[in-house]
Every structure is written in C-alpha cells, then in structure tokens.
GROMACS .gro file of C-alpha atoms in nm:
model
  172
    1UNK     CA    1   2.443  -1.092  -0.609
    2UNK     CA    2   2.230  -1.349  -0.493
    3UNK     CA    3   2.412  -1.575  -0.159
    4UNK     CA    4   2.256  -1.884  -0.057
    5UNK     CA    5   2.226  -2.073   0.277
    6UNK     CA    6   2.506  -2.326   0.349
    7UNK     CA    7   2.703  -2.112   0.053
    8UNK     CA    8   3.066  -2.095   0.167
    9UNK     CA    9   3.178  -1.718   0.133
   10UNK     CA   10   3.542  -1.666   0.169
   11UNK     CA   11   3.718  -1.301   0.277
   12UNK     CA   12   4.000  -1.141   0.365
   13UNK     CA   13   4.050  -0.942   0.673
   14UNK     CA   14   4.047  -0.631   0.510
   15UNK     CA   15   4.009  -0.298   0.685
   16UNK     CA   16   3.822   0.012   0.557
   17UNK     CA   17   4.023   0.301   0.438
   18UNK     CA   18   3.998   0.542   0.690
   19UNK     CA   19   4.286   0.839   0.739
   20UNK     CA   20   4.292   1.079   1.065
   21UNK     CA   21   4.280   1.388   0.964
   22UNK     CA   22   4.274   1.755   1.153
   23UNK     CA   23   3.962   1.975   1.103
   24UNK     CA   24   3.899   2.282   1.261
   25UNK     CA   25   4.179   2.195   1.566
   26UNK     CA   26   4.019   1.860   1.630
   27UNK     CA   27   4.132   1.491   1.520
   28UNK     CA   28   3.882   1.302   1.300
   29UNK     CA   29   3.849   0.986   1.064
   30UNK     CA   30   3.783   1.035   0.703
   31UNK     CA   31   3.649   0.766   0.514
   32UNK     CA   32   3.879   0.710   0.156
   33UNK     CA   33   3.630   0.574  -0.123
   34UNK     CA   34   3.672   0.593  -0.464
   35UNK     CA   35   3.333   0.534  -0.541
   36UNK     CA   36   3.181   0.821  -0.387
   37UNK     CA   37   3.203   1.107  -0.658
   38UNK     CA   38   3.216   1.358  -0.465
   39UNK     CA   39   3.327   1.452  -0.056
   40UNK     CA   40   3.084   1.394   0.204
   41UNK     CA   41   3.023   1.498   0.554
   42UNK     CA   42   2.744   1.406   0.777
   43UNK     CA   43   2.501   1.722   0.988
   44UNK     CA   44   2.653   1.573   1.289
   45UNK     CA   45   3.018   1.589   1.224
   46UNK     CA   46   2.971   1.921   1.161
   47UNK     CA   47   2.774   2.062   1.435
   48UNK     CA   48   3.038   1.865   1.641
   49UNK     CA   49   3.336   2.028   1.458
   50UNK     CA   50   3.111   2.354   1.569
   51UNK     CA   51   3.139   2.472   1.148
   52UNK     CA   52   2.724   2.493   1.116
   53UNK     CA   53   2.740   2.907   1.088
   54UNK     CA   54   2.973   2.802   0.725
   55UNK     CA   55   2.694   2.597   0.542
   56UNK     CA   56   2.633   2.735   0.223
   57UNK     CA   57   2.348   2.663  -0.022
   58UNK     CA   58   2.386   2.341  -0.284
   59UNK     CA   59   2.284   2.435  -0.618
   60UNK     CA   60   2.349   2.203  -0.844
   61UNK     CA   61   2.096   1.929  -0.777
   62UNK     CA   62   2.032   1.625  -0.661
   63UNK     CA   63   2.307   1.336  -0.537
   64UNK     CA   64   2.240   0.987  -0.548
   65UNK     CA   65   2.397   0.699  -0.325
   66UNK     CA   66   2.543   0.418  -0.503
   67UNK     CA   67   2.233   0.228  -0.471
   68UNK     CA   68   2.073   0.482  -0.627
   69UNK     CA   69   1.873   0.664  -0.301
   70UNK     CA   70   1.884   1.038  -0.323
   71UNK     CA   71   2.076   1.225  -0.027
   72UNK     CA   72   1.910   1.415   0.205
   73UNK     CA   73   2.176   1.690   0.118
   74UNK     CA   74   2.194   2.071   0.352
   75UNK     CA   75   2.399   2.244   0.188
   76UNK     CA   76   2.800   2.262   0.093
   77UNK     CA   77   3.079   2.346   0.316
   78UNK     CA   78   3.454   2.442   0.278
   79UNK     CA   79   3.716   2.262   0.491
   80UNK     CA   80   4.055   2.278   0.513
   81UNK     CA   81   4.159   1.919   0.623
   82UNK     CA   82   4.533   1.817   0.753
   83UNK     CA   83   4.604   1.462   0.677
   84UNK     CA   84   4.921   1.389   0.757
   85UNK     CA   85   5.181   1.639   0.615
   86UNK     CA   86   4.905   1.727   0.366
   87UNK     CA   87   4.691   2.057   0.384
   88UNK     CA   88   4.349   1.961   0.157
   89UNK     CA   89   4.133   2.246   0.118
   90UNK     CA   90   3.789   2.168  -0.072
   91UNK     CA   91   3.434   2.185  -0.059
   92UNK     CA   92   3.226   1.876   0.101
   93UNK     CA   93   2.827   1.811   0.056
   94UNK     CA   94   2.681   1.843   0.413
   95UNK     CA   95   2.394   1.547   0.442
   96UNK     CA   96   2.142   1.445   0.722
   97UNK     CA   97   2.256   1.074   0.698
   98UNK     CA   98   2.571   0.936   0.643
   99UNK     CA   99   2.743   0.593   0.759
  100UNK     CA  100   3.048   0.764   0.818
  101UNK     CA  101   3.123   1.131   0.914
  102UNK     CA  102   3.310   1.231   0.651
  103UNK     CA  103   3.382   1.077   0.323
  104UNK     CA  104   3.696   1.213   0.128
  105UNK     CA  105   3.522   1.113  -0.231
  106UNK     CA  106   3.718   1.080  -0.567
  107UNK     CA  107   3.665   1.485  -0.665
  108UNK     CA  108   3.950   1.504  -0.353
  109UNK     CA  109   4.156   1.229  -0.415
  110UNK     CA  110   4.189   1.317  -0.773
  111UNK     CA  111   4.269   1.677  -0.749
  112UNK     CA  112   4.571   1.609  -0.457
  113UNK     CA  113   4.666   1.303  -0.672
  114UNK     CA  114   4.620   1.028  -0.427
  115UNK     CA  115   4.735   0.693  -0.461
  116UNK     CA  116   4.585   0.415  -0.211
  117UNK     CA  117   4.795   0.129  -0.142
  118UNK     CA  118   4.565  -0.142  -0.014
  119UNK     CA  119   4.873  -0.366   0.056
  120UNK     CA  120   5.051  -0.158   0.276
  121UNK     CA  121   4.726   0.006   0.394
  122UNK     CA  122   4.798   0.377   0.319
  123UNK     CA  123   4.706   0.687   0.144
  124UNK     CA  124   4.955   0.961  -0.012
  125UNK     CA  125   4.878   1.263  -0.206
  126UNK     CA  126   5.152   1.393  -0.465
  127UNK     CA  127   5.443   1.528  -0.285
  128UNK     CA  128   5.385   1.415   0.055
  129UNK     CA  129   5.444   1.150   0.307
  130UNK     CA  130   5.225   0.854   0.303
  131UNK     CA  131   4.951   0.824   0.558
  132UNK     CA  132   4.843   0.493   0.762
  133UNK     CA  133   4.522   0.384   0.731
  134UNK     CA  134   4.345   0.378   1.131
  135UNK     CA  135   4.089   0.137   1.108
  136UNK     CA  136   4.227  -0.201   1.125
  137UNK     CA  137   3.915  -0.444   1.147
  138UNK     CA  138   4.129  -0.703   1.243
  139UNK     CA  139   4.247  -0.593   1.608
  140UNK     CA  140   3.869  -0.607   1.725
  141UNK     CA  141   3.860  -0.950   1.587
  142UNK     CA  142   3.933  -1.227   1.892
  143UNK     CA  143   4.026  -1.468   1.608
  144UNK     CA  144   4.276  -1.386   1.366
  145UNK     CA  145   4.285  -1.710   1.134
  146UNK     CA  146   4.093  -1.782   0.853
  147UNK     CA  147   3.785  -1.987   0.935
  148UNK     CA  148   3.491  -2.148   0.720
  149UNK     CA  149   3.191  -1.862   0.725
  150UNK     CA  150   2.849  -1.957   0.641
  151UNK     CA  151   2.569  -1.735   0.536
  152UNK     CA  152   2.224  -1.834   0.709
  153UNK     CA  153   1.926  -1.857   0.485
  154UNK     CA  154   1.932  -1.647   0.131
  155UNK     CA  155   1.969  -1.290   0.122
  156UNK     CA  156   1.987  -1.061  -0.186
  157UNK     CA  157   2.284  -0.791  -0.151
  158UNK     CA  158   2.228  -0.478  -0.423
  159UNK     CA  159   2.540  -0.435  -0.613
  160UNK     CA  160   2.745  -0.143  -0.434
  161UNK     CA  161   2.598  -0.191  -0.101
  162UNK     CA  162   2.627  -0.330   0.221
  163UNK     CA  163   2.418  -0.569   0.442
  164UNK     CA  164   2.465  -0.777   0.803
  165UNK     CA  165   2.386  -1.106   0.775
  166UNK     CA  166   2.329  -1.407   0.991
  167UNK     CA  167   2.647  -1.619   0.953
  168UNK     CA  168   2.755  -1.956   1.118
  169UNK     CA  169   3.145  -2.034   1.092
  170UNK     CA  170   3.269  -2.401   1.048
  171UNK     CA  171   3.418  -2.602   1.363
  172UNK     CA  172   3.370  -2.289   1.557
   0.00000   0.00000   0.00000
C-alpha cells in the first residue's frame, strides 16, 4: 500500500487486543492476533516470569514474521496461562525479539475455541466468561473526536506490517 503526502487517511480509534492473563503467579498482557500462527513469547518476558530453566529445544524449523523475516527463535516453552475464568495450557515459541511479550497466536485461540468480539472489545473461549480487552488506545489520547489526519511525504507500508509516520491533522 502505497500513501501519499496530503492523502487524507481516515481511522477508527481502535485498540489492540490485549487480555491480562496470570502466568507463573504474576499478571501479564497477552497480545490476541489471529494472524500469528502460532503463540509467541519474547526472551525477556520470560526471564522476567523467572521460567528460563523450562526452555526446551524447537525442532521443527524455521518461523517467519508476517513480512516474511525469520524469527530469531530459542527454543519452546509450556505455560499454563489464566485468562479470566479460563485455564490455557500450551506450548509458546520463545524469540529474542518480539513487539509484544507474549502473543496468544491462532494454534491457541483455535484449540480453546475463542471468539473475539471487536465491538464489545472482548475475548471468550468455549465455556467461559468473556474477558475485556486492557488496552484501550483511546484513554491516552487527549482528543477523543475524529479529526482530519494527514500523512507527511510518501511512505510505502508492506502489507501485514506496521510503520510510524509523520502526520499533520487538519485545523489542529
């Protein structure tokens, strides 16, 4: 997708899917994204949630990033993940680099039958209560109305990926 200077964009104030979750006693946010194959969880987050000693070797190969980058992956680890009245036990890809801690990837949402409900911003797996989504983009906004947004200069965004640019907003 190619956007142009002075090309009006227009968005929503949409917030990204995350879900608190329990892991190993301690409150974290997990990252819902249905285009990540497979569960994710960054070096960091573990040697934070102190679970380095469970790292087991990957096997099966390379992973690629949506853009089509390979992970830097570690290994594989179990987890056993409480989000909300849910208990989710499965195995996550440990990586050197990730933009989020931990990414609960299709292979998870599929198996506890999830269903995301972008309207009402929440996740709930089959049999259980639904859980709110935490991050809400829109409380660290100071504005909260729609406004003209203007991209500055041209930039070329890769399908499936993300990118900061230089914006301007209209009668602001």
């Amino acid at each position: 997708m190619e956007v142009c200077a002075g090309e009006m964009i227009g968005f929503g104030h949409t917030s990204p899917c995350l879900v608190p979750a329990t892991i190993n006693q301690q409150v974290v946010e997990m990252l819902t994204d249905t285009g990540a194959t497979v569960s994710l969880i960054s070096e960091r987050m573990v040697n934070d949630l102190q679970l380095n000693k469970a790292i087991e070797p990957w096997k099966l190969g390379p992973v690629k990033t949506a853009n089509g980058n390979p992970l830097d992956i570690r290994g594989v680890i179990s987890l056993t993940a409480k989000i909300g009245n849910a208990e989710v036990e499965y195995d996550a890809i440990v990586t050197k680099n990730l933009s989020r801690g931990i990414i609960l990837g299709k292979d998870v949402l599929e198996q506890m039958g999830a269903v995301i409900d972008l309207k009402n911003e929440t996740l709930t797996f089959e049999g259980c209560e639904p859980v709110q989504f935490s991050g809400r983009v829109t409380e660290s906004l100071e504005v909260q109305e729609a406004c003209e947004v203007y991209i500055d200069g041209t930039h070329d965004v890769p399908a499936y990926s993300e990118m900061l640019v230089p914006i301007t907003t209209g009668g602001r």
